[in-house]
Short mmCIF file of C-alpha atoms in Angstrom, two decimals:
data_model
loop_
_atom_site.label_atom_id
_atom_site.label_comp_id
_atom_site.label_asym_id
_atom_site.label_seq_id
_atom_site.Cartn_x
_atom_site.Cartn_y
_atom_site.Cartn_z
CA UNK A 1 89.98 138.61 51.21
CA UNK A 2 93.19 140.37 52.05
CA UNK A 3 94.52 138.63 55.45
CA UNK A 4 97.71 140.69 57.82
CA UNK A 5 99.01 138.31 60.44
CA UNK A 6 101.03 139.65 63.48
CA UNK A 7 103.34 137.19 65.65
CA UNK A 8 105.01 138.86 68.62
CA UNK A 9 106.84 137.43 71.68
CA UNK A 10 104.71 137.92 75.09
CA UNK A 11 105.71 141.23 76.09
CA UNK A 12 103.43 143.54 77.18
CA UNK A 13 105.24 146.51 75.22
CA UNK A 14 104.33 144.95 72.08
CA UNK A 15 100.82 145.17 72.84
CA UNK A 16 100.76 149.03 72.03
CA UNK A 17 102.47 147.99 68.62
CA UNK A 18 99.49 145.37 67.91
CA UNK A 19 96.94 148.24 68.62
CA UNK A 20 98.53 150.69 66.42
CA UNK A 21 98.31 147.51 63.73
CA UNK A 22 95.21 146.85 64.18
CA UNK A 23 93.83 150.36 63.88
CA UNK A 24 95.66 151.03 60.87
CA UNK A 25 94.46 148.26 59.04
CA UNK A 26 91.16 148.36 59.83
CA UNK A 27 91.27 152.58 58.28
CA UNK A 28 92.28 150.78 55.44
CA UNK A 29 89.74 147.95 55.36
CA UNK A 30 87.06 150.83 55.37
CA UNK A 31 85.96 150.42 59.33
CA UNK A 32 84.23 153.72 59.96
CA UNK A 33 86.47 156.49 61.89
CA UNK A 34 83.98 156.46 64.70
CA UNK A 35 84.66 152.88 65.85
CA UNK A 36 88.55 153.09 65.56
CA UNK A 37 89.01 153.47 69.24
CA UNK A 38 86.91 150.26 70.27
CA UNK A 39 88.64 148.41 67.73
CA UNK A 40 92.48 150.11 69.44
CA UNK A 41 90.66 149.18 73.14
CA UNK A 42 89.44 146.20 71.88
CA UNK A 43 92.73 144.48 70.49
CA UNK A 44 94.71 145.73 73.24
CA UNK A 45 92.31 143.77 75.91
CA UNK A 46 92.47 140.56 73.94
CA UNK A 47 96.37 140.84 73.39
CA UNK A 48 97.22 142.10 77.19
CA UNK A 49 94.87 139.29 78.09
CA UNK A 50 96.92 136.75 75.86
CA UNK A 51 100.28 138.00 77.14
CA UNK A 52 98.92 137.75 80.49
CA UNK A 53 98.85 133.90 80.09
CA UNK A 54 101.59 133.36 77.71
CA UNK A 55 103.61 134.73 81.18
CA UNK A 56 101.68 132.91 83.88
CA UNK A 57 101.84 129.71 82.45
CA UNK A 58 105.83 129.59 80.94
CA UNK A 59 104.69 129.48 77.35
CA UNK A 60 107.46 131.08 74.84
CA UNK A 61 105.32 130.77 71.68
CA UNK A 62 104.37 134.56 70.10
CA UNK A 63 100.89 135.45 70.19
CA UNK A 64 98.88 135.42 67.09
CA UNK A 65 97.09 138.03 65.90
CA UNK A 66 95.31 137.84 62.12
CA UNK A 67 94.00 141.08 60.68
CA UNK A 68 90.97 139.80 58.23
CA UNK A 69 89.30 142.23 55.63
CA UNK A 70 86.17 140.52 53.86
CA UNK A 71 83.74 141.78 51.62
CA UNK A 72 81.06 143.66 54.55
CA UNK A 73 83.42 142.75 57.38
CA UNK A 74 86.41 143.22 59.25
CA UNK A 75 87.67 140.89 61.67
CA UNK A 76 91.44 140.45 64.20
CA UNK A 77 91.23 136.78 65.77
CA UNK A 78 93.95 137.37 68.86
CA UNK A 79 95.02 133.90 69.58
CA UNK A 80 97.00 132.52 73.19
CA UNK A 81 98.91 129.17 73.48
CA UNK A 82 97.54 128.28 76.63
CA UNK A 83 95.29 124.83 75.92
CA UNK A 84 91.62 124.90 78.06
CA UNK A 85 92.00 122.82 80.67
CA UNK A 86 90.49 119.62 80.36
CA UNK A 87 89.87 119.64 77.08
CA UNK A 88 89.22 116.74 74.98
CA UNK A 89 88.83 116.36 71.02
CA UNK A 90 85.02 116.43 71.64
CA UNK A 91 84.98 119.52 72.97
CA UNK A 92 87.16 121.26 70.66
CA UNK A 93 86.48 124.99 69.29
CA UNK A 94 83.52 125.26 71.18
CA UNK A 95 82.26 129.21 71.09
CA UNK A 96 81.61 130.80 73.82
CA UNK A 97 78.50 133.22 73.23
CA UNK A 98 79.00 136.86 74.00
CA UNK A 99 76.27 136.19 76.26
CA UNK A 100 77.83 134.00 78.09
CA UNK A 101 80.75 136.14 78.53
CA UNK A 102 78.69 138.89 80.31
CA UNK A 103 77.00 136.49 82.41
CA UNK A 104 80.49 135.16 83.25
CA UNK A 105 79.95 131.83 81.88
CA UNK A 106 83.58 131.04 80.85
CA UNK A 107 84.50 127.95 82.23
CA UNK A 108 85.56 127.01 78.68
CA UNK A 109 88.77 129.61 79.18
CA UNK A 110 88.40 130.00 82.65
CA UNK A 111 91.63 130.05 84.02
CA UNK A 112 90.36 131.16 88.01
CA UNK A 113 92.23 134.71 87.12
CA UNK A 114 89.76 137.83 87.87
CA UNK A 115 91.69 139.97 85.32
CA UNK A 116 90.89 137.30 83.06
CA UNK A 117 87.01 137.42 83.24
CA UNK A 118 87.38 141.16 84.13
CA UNK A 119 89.32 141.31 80.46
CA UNK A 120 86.72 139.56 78.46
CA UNK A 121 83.85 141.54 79.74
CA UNK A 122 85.57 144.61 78.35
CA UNK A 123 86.09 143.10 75.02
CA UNK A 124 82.55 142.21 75.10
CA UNK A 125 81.35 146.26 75.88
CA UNK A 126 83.33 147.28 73.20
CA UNK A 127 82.28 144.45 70.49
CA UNK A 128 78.97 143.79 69.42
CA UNK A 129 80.49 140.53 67.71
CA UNK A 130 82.92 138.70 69.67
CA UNK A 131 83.66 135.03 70.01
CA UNK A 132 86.00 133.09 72.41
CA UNK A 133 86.96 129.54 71.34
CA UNK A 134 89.49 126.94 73.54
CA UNK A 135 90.85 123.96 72.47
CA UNK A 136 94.18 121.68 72.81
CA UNK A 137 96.25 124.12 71.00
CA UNK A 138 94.95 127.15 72.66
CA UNK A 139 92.34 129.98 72.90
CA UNK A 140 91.28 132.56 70.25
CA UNK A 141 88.94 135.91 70.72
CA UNK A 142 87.39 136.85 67.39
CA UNK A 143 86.10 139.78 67.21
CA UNK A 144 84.49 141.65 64.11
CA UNK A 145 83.24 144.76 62.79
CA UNK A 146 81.05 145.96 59.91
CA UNK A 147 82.76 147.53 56.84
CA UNK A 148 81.48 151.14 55.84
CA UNK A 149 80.33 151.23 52.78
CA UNK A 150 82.22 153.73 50.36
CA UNK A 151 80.76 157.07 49.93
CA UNK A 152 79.62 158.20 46.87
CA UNK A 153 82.20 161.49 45.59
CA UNK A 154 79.81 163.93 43.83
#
């Protein structure tokens, strides 16, 4: 499992950087050509989205971003500091369902902002598998792709 892991400060000029990142690795991981852009669009929604709170609620910590290659599947977690609010160890990491995120049940990372919701529902048209978790420490979109398989050279 080969693992890239991108840290940058909350500025929304650095988001272009993380989608050039993320597109490169995922050539490399073997992500088919055809998918490239949704992965670019993708990342960049999830990492304007985290920036976007980073700023509205003071926090100086870098957003996370971890590039994962696996064996069938490639996958970019895009993680915020900004904890759910009212959230208690029970509740910890609970996933919200893509599902849920196009019927606009977020109230796990709801934070009342439009762009927020507006943000997630375009992650969720561009990724078949997405997942948003919130907890005490913050909020994470995981998002993954199939791997194409290697071609056969004659």
């Amino acid at each position: 499992m080969a693992t890239v892991e991108l840290r940058f400060s909350a500025q929304p000029e650095h988001v272009r950087t993380a989608r050039l990142v993320a597109a490169a690795v995922a050539r490399r991981a073997g992500v088919d050509e055809a998918v490239l852009d949704e992965v670019r669009l993708a990342v960049g929604e999830a990492c304007s989205r985290a920036v976007g709170l980073h700023r509205s609620h003071g926090i100086t910590a870098p957003v996370r971003v971890v590039l994962t290659e696996e064996e069938k599947v490639f996958s970019i977690e895009v993680g915020d500091g900004v904890p759910a609010p009212g959230t208690t160890a029970a509740a910890e990491n609970t996933p919200v369902s893509r599902r849920a995120v196009l019927a606009g049940d977020l109230h796990e990372t709801d934070t009342g902002d439009g762009e927020d919701e507006m943000g997630l529902a375009v992650i969720s048209g561009l990724v078949d598998d997405v997942q948003v978790t919130s907890d005490d420490h913050g909020g994470v979109i995981r998002m993954s792709w199939p791997i194409a398989s290697a071609v056969a050279l004659p």
